[in-house]
Short mmCIF file of C-alpha atoms in Angstrom, two decimals:
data_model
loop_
_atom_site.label_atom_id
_atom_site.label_comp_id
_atom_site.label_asym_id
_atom_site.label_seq_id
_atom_site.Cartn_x
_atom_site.Cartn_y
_atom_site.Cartn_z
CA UNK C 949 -14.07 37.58 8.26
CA UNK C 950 -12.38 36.21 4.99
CA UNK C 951 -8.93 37.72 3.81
CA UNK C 952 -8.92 39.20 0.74
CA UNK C 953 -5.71 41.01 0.52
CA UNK C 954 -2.84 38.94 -1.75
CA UNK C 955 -0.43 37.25 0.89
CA UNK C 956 3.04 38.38 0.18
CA UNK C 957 6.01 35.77 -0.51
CA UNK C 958 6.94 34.01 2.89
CA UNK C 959 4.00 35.29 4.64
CA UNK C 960 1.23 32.14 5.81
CA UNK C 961 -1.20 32.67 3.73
CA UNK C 962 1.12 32.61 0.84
CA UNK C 963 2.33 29.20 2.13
CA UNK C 964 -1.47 27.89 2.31
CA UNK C 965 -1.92 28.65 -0.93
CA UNK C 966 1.15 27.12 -2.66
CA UNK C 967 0.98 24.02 -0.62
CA UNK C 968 -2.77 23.65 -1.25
CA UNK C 969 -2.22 24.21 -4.60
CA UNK C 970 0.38 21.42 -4.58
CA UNK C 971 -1.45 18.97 -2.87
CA UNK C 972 -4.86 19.40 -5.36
CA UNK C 973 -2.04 18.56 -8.01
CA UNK C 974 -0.75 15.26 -6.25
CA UNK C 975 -4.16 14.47 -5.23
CA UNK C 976 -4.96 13.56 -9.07
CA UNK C 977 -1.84 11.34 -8.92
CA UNK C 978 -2.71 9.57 -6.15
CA UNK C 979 -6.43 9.12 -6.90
CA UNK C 980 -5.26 7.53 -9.99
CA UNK C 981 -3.03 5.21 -8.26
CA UNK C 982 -5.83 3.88 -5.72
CA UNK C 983 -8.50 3.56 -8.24
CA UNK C 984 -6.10 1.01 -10.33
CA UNK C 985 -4.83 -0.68 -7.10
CA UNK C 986 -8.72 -1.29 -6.02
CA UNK C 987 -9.42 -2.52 -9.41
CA UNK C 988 -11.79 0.58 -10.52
CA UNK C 989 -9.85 0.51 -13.94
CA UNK C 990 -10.71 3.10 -16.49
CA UNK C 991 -13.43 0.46 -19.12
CA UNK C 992 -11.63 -0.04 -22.42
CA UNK C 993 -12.83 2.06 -25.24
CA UNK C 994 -15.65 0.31 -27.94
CA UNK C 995 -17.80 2.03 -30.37
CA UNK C 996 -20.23 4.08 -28.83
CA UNK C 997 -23.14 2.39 -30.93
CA UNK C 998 -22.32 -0.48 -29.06
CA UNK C 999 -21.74 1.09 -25.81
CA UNK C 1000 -25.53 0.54 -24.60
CA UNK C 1001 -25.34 -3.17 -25.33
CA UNK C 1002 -22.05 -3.82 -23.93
CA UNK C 1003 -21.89 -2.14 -20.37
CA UNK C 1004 -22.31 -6.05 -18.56
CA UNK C 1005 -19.59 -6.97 -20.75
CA UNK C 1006 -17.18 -4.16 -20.28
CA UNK C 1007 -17.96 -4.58 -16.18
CA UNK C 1008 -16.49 -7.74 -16.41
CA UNK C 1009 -13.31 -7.23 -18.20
CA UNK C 1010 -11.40 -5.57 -15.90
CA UNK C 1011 -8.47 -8.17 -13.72
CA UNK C 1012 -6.91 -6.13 -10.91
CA UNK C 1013 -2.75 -7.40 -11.51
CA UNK C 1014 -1.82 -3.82 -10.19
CA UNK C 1015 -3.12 -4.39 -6.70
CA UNK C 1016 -1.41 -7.74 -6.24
CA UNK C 1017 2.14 -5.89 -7.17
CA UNK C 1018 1.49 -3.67 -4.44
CA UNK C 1019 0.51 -6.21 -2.20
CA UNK C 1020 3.72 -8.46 -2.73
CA UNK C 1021 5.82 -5.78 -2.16
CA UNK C 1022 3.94 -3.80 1.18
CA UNK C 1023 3.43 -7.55 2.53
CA UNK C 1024 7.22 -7.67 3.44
CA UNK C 1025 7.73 -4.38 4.48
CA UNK C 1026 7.19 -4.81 8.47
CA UNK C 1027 8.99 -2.55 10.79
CA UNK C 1028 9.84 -4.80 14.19
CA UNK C 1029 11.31 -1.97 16.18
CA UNK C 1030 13.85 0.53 16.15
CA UNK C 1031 17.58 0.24 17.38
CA UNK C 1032 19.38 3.49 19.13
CA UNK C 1033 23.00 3.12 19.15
CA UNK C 1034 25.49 0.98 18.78
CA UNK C 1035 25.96 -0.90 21.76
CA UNK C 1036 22.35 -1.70 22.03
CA UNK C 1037 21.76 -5.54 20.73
CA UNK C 1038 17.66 -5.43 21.23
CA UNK C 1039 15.45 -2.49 19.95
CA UNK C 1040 14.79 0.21 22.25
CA UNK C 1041 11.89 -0.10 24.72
CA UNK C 1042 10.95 2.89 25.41
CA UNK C 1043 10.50 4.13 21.72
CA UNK C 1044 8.72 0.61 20.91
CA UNK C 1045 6.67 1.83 23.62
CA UNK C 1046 5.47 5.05 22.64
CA UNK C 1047 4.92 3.07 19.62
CA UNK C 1048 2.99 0.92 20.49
CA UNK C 1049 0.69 3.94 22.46
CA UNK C 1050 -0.15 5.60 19.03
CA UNK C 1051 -0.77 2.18 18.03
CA UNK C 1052 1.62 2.48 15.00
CA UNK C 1053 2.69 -1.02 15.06
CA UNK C 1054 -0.23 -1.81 13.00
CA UNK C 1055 -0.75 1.60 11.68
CA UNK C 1056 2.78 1.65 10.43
CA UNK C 1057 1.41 -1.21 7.83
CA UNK C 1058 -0.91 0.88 6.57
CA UNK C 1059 1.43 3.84 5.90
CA UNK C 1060 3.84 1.45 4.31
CA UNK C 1061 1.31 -0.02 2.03
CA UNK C 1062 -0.39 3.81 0.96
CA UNK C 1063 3.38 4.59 0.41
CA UNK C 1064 3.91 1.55 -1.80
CA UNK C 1065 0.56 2.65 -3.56
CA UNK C 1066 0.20 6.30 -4.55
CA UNK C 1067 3.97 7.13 -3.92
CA UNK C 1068 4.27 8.52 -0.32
CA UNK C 1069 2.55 8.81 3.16
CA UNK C 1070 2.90 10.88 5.95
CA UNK C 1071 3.04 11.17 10.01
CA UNK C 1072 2.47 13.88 12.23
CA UNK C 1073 4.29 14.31 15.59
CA UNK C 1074 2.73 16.57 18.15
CA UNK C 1075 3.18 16.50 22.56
CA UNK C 1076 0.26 14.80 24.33
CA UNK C 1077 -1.19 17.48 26.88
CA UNK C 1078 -2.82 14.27 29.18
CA UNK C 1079 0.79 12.37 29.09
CA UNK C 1080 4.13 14.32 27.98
CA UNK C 1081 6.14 10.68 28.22
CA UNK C 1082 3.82 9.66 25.65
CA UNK C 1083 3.55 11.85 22.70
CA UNK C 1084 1.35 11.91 19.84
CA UNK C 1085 1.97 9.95 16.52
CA UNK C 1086 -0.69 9.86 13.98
CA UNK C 1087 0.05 8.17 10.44
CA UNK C 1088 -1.56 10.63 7.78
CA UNK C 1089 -2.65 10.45 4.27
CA UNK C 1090 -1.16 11.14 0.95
CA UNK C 1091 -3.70 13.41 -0.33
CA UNK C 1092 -4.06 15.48 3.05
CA UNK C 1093 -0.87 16.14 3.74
CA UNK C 1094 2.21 17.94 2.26
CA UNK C 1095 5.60 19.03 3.28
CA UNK C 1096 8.14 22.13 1.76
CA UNK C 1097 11.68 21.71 1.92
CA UNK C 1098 14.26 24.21 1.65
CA UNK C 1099 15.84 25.81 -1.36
CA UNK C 1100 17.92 23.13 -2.80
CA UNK C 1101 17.33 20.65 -0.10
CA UNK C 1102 15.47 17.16 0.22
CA UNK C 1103 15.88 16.94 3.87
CA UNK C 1104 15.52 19.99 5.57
CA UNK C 1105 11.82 21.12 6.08
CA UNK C 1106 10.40 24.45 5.73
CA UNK C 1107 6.70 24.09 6.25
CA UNK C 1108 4.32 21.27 6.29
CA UNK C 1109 0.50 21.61 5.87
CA UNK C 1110 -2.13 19.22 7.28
CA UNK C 1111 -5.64 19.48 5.93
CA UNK C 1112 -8.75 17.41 6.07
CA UNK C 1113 -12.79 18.44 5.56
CA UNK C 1114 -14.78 18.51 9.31
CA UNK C 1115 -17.68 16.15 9.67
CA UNK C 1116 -20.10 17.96 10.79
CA UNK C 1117 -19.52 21.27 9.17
CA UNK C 1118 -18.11 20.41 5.80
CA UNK C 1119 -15.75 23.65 5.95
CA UNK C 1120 -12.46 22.73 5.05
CA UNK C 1121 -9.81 22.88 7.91
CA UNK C 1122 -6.15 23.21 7.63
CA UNK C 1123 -3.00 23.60 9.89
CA UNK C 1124 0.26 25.34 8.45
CA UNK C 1125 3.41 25.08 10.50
CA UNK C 1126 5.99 26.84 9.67
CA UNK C 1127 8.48 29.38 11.13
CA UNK C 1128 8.17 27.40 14.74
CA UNK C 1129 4.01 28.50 14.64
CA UNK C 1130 1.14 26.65 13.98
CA UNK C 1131 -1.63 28.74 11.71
CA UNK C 1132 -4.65 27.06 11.76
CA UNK C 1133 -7.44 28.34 9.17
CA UNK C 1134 -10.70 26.81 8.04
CA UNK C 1135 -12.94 27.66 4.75
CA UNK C 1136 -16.42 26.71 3.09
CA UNK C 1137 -16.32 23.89 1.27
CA UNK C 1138 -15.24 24.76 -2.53
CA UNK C 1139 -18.04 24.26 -5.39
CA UNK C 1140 -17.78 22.14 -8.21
CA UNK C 1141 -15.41 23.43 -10.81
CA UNK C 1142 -14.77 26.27 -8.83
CA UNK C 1143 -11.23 27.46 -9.81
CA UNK C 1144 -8.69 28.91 -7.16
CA UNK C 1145 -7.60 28.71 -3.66
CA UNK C 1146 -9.86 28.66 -1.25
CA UNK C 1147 -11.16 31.73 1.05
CA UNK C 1148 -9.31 31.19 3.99
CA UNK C 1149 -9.76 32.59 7.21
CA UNK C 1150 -8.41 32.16 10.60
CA UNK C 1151 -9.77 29.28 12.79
CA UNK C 1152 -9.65 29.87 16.81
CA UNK C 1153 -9.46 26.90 19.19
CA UNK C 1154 -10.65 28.32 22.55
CA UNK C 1155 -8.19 28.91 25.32
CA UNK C 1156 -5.48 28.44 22.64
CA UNK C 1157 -3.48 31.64 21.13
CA UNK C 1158 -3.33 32.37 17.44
CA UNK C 1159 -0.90 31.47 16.13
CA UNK C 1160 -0.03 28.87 18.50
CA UNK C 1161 3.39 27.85 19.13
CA UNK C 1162 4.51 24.94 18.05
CA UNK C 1163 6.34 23.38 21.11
CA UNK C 1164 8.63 20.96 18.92
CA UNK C 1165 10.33 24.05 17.11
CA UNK C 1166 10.49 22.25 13.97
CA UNK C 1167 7.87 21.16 11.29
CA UNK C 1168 6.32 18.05 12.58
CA UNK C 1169 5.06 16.52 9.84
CA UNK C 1170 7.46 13.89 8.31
CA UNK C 1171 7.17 12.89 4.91
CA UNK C 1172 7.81 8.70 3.76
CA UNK C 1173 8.14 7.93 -0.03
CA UNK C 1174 8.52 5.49 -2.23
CA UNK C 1175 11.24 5.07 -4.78
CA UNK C 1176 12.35 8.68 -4.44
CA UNK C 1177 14.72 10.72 -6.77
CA UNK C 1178 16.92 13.50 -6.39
CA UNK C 1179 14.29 16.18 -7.29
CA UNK C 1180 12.63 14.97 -4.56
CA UNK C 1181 9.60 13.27 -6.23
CA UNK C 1182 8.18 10.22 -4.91
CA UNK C 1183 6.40 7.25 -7.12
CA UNK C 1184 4.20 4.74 -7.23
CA UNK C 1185 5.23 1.09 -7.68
CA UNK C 1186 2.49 0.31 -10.33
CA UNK C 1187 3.46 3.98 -11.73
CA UNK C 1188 4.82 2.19 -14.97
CA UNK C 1189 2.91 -0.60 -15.41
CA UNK C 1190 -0.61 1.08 -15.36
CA UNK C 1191 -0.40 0.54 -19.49
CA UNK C 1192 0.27 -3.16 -19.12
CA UNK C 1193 -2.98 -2.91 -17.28
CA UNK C 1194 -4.84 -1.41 -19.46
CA UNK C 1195 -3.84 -3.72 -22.27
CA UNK C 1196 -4.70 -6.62 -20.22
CA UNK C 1197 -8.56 -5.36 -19.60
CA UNK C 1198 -8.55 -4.30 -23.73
CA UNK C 1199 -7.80 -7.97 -24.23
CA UNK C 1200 -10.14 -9.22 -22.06
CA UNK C 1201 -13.06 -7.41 -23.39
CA UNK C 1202 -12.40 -8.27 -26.64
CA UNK C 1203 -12.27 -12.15 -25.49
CA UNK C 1204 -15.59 -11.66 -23.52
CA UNK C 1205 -17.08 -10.12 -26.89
CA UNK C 1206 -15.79 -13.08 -28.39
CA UNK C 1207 -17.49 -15.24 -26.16
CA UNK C 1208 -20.75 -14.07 -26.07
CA UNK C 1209 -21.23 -13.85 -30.37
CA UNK C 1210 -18.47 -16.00 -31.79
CA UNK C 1211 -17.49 -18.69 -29.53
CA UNK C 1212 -20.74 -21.18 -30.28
CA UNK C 1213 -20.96 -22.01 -33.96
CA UNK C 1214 -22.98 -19.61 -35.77
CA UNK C 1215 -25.37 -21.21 -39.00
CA UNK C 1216 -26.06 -19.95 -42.56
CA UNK C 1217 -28.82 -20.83 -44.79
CA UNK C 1218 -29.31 -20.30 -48.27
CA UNK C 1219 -32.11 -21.55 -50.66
CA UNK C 1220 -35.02 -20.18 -48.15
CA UNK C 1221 -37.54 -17.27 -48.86
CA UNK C 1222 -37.87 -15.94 -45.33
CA UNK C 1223 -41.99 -15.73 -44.60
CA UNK C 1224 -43.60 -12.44 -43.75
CA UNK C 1225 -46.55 -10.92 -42.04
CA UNK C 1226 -49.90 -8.92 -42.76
CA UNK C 1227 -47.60 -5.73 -42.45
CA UNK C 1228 -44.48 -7.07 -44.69
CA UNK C 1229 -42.16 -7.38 -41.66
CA UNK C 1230 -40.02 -11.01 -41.65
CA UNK C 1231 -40.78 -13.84 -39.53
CA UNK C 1232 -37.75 -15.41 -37.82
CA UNK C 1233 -38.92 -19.19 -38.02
CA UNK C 1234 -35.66 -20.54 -36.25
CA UNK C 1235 -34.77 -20.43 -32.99
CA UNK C 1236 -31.68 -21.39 -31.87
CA UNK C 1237 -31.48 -23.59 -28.62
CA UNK C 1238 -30.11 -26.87 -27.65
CA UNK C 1239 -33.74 -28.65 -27.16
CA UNK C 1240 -34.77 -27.15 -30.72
CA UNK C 1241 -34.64 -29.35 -34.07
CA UNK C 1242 -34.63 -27.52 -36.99
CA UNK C 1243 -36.46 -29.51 -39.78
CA UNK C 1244 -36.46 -27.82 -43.62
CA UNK C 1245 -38.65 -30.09 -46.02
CA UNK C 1246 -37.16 -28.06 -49.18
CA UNK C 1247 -34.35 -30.11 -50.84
CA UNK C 1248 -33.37 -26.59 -52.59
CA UNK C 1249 -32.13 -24.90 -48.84
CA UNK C 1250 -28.64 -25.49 -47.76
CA UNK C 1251 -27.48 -25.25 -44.27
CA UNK C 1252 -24.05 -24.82 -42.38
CA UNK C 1253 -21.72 -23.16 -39.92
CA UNK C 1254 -18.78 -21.50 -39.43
CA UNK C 1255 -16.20 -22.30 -37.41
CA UNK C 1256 -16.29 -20.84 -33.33
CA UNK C 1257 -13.82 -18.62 -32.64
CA UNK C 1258 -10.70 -19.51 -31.00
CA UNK C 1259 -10.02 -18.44 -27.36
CA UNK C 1260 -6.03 -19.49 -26.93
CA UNK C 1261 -4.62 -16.06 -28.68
CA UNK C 1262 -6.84 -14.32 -26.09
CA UNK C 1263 -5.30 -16.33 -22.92
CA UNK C 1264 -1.88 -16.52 -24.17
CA UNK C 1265 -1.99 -12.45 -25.22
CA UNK C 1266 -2.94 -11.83 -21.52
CA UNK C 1267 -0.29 -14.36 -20.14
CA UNK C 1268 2.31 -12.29 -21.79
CA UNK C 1269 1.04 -8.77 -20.85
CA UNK C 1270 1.35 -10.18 -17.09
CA UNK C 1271 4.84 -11.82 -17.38
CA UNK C 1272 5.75 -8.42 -18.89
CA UNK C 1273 4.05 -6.58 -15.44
CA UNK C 1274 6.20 -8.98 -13.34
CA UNK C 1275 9.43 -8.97 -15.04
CA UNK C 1276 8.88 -4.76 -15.03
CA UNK C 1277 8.01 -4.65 -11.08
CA UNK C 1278 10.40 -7.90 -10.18
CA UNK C 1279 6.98 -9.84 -8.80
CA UNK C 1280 7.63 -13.84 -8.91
CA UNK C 1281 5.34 -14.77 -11.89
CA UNK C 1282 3.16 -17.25 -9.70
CA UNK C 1283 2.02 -14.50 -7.88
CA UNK C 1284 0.27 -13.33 -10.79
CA UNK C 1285 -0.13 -16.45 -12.85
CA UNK C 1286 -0.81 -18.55 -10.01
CA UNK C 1287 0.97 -21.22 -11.26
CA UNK C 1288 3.13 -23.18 -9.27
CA UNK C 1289 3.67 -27.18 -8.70
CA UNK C 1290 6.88 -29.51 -8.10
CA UNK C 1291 9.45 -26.51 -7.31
CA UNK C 1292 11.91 -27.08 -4.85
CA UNK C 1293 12.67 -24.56 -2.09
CA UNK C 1294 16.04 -23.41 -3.90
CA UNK C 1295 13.80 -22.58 -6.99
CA UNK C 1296 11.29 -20.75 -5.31
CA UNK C 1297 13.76 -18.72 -3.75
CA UNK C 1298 15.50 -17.89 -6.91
CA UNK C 1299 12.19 -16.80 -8.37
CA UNK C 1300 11.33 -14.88 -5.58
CA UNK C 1301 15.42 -12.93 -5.41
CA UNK C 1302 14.13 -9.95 -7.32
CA UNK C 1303 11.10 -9.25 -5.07
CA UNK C 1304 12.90 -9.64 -1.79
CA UNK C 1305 16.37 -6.97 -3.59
CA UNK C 1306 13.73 -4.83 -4.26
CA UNK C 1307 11.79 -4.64 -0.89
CA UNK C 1308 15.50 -4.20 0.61
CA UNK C 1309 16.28 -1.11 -2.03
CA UNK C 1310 12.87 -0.11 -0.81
CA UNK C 1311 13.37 -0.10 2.56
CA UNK C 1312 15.85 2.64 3.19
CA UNK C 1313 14.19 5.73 1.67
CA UNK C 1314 10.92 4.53 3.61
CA UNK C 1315 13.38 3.72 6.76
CA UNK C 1316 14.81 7.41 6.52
CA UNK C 1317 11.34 8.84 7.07
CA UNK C 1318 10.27 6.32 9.94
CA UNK C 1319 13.43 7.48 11.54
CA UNK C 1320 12.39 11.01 11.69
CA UNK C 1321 9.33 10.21 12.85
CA UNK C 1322 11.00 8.08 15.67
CA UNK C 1323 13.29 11.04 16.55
CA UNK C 1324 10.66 13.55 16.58
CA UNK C 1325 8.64 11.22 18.90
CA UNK C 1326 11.54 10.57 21.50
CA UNK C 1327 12.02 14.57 21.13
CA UNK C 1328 8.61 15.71 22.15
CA UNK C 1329 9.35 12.91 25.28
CA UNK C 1330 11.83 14.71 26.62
CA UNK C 1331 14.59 12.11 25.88
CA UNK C 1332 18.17 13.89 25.60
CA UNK C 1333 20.44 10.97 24.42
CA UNK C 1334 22.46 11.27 20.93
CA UNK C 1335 19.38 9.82 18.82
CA UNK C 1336 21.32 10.32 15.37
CA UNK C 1337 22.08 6.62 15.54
CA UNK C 1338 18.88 5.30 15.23
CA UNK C 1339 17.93 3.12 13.32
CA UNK C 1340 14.65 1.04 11.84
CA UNK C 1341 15.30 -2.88 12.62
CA UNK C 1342 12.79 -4.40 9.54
CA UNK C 1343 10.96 -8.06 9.73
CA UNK C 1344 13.37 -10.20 7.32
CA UNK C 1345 11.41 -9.96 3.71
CA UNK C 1346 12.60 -13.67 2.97
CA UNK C 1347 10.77 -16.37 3.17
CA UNK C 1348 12.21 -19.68 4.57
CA UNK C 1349 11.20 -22.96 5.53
CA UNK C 1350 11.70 -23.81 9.49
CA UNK C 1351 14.42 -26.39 8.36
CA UNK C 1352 16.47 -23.89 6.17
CA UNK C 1353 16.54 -20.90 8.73
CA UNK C 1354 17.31 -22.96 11.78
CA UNK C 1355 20.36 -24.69 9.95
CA UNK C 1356 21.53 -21.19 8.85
CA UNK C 1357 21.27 -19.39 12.35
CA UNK C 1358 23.14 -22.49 14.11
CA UNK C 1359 25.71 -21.66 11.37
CA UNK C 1360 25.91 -17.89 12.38
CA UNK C 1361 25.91 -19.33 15.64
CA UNK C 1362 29.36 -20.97 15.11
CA UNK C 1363 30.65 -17.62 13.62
CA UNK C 1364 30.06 -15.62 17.35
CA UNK C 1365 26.84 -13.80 16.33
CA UNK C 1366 25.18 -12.84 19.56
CA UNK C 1367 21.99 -14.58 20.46
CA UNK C 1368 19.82 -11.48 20.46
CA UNK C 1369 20.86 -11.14 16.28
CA UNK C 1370 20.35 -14.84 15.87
CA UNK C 1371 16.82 -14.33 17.76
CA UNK C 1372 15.75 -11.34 15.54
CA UNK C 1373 16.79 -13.37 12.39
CA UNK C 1374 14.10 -15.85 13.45
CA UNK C 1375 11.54 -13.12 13.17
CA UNK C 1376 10.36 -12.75 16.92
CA UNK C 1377 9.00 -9.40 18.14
CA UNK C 1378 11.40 -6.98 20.23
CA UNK C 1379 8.70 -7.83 22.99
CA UNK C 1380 9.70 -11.36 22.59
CA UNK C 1381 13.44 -10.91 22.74
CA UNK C 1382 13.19 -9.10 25.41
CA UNK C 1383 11.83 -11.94 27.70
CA UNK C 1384 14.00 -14.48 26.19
CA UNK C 1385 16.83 -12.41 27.09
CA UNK C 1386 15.70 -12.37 30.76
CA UNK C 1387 14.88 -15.78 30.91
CA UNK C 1388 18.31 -16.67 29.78
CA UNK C 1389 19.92 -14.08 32.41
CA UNK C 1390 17.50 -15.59 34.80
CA UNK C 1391 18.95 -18.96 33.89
CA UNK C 1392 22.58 -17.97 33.89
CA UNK C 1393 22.28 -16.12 37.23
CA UNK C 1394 21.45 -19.14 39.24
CA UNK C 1395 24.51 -21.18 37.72
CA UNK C 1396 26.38 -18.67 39.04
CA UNK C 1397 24.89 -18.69 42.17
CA UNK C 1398 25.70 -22.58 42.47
CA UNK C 1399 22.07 -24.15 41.68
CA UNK C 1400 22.65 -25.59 38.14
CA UNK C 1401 20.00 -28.09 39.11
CA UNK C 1402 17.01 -25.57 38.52
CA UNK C 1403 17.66 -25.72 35.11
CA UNK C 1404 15.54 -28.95 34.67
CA UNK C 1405 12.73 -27.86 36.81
CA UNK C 1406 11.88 -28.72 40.19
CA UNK C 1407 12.70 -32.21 41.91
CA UNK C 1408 9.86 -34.50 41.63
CA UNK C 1409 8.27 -35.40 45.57
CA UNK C 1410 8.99 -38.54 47.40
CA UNK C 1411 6.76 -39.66 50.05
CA UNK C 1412 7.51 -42.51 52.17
CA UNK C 1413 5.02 -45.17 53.21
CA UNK C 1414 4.45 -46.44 56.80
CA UNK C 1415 5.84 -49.71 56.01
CA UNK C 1416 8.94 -47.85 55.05
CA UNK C 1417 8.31 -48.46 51.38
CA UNK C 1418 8.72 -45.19 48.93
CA UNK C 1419 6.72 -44.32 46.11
#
């Protein structure tokens, strides 16, 4: 049976409704922001008397430079592994492992990426009932997922709702959690310009109680943005940059238009009575091809043409929209320009500074949330050490040649930085380090126990012949 009563301030319902109002809101955002990153631009604006005849054109002017900002910055935002406390030199296994369960090594990409994209992402934290060392971690979409903080706080979370439509019913399901309960509610799908909230009413899970408590105590749903400020919004990189876009598919269509009338040379005639037929319509005599000769026996017609129209203002009008979109988001130019020949490694580098500051700038808002997440996961485990030190360990977002980060890490060598650091500088997994690390205690354990010799490998055979000759 459907509620009908107004829900009070505080009260669930109340919360449904403000956070699904909310979300709708950010949903527009975020819609926006994937349609220009998947190059589904809005078509530039022409006449609409040439609309009909222009629709093939208009299809083809659209270049997606938005998408490849988001990809050069989401590219080098990798997380490796996660580090919990200070005298730990490797990331921490078990975390990496419960990781790895919920398959967020790869997952964590995508969240990254959406985050880079529409402005934030979420993840949602909950116990596993078939394995409590191994809880739950599911990464969770922009535009089904929102989270309340308290009064004058960025951190602190008051509620968090979760919503997606079902499958097979096409209701509308949600989950509130707030207050330490989970409120779980479901409604018909809403109609096309329908306006208002929903009609909620409450959705039962058998054998479950309603509301259900929520065994982590706090909201579990963990917010990650992107370029945050201290109101607590969250943006999209290509936020500022969608107008460059635009500018760049005007300019295009106008070229193509060019193209298809004004880039052949067009010809005139004068001097010529143009023949009709029976009904008084005109006769076009000429057709234009390139196997056609046009031959006019009247010395009294003149022909000519004008001059094609010139392409370069086009090109170079688009060239400087883009160097504007990459000096704006700090992407190396040959990125978008894909130009690039004879540059040295220091130049490339230099180009590429901006990029790999920003990625770095980027990487501690984003790192904040993945460290909730982490905490809430090690939580819902059962683990009871101090897990305020914990920290994101993130995939170095420089590129180097082999030659230039070897030389630099036997440098930092010299200076006493421990292996492990010198190891995770190189880029190998925390799985990796791991073994190397017991290989070398492997190694140093039988020096110590007086059998330096095993170091090379086992000694090769010798047999001896009857004769008494070796070999």
């Amino acid at each position: 049976m459907a509620i009908s009563q107004k829900p009070q301030p505080g009260e669930p319902l109340w919360w449904v409704d403000r956070l699904w109002k909310e979300l709708s809101e950010r949903r527009r955002y975020a819609d926006t922001m994937r349609q220009y990153y998947s190059g589904d631009h809005p078509l530039p604006m022409i006449p609409d008397k040439a609309r009909p005849g222009f629709q093939r054109l208009l299809k083809q002017s659209r270049s997606n430079y938005v998408g490849l900002v988001v990809d050069a910055t989401a590219e080098r935002l990798q997380i490796d592994g996660f580090r919990l406390g200070k005298d730990e030199r490797v990331g921490d296994q078990e975390l990496w492992r419960i990781w790895q369960a919920n398959s967020m090594d790869a997952d964590s990409d995508l969240q990254l990426t959406e985050a880079v994209k529409v402005g934030r992402s979420f993840a949602l934290v909950a116990p596993n009932p078939d394995d409590t060392s191994t809880p739950l971690i599911t990464a969770e979409d922009a535009t089904q997922a929102i989270v309340a903080y308290e009064s004058g706080s960025r951190r602190r979370r008051r509620a968090g709702l979760k919503t997606f439509v079902d499958d097979w019913t096409g209701d509308i399901w949600t989950t509130l959690f707030v207050d330490g309960q989970l409120y779980k509610y479901r409604a018909p799908e809403q109609q096309v310009g329908k306006v208002g909230p929903p009609r909620w009413e409450p959705r039962e899970v058998e054998g479950e109680a309603w509301p259900a408590r929520n065994p982590l105590g706090v909201v579990p749903l963990v917010e990650i943005p992107n370029r945050p400020d201290l109101l607590g919004e969250a943006h999209s990189e290509i936020e500022d940059v969608l107008d460059d876009q635009d500018r760049i598919n005007k300019t295009l269509i106008d070229r193509m238009m060019a193209q298809e009338f004004s880039a052949f040379r067009q010809r005139w005639m004068t001097g010529y009575e143009v023949p009709t037929d029976d009904t008084g319509q005109p006769i076009e005599p000429f057709k234009a091809a390139v196997d056609r000769l046009w031959v006019i026996e009247d010395e009294n017609v003149k022909v000519g043409e004008f001059q094609a129209t010139d392409l370069r203002p086009y090109l170079d009008s688009v060239e400087s929209d883009v160097q504007h979109m990459a000096a704006r988001t700090r992407t190396p130019a040959q990125y978008l320009l894909g130009k690039l020949s004879n540059v040295n490694g220091e130049t490339l580098k230099a180009t590429e500074s901006g990029l790999v500051a920003k990625v770095r700038q980027r990487q501690r808002p984003l790192g904040e949330g993945m460290e909730e997440v982490a905490r809430l996961a090690l939580q819902a485990a059962g683990d009871t050490r101090d897990l305020l030190a914990l920290e994101v360990i993130w995939h170095n977002p420089e590129f180097r040649t082999e030659g230039e980060l070897v030389d630099a890490l036997v440098k930092m060598s010299t200076l006493g930085v421990p292996r492990e650091a010198l190891w995770e500088r190189w880029g190998a997994s925390q799985t990796e380090i791991v073994q190397w690390q017991q290989q070398a205690d492997q190694q140093a354990t039988r020096i110590l126990g007086g059998d330096p010799a095993s170091l090379f490998g086992p000694k090769p055979e010798v047999t001896v012949a009857a004769d008494g000759d070796s070999g």
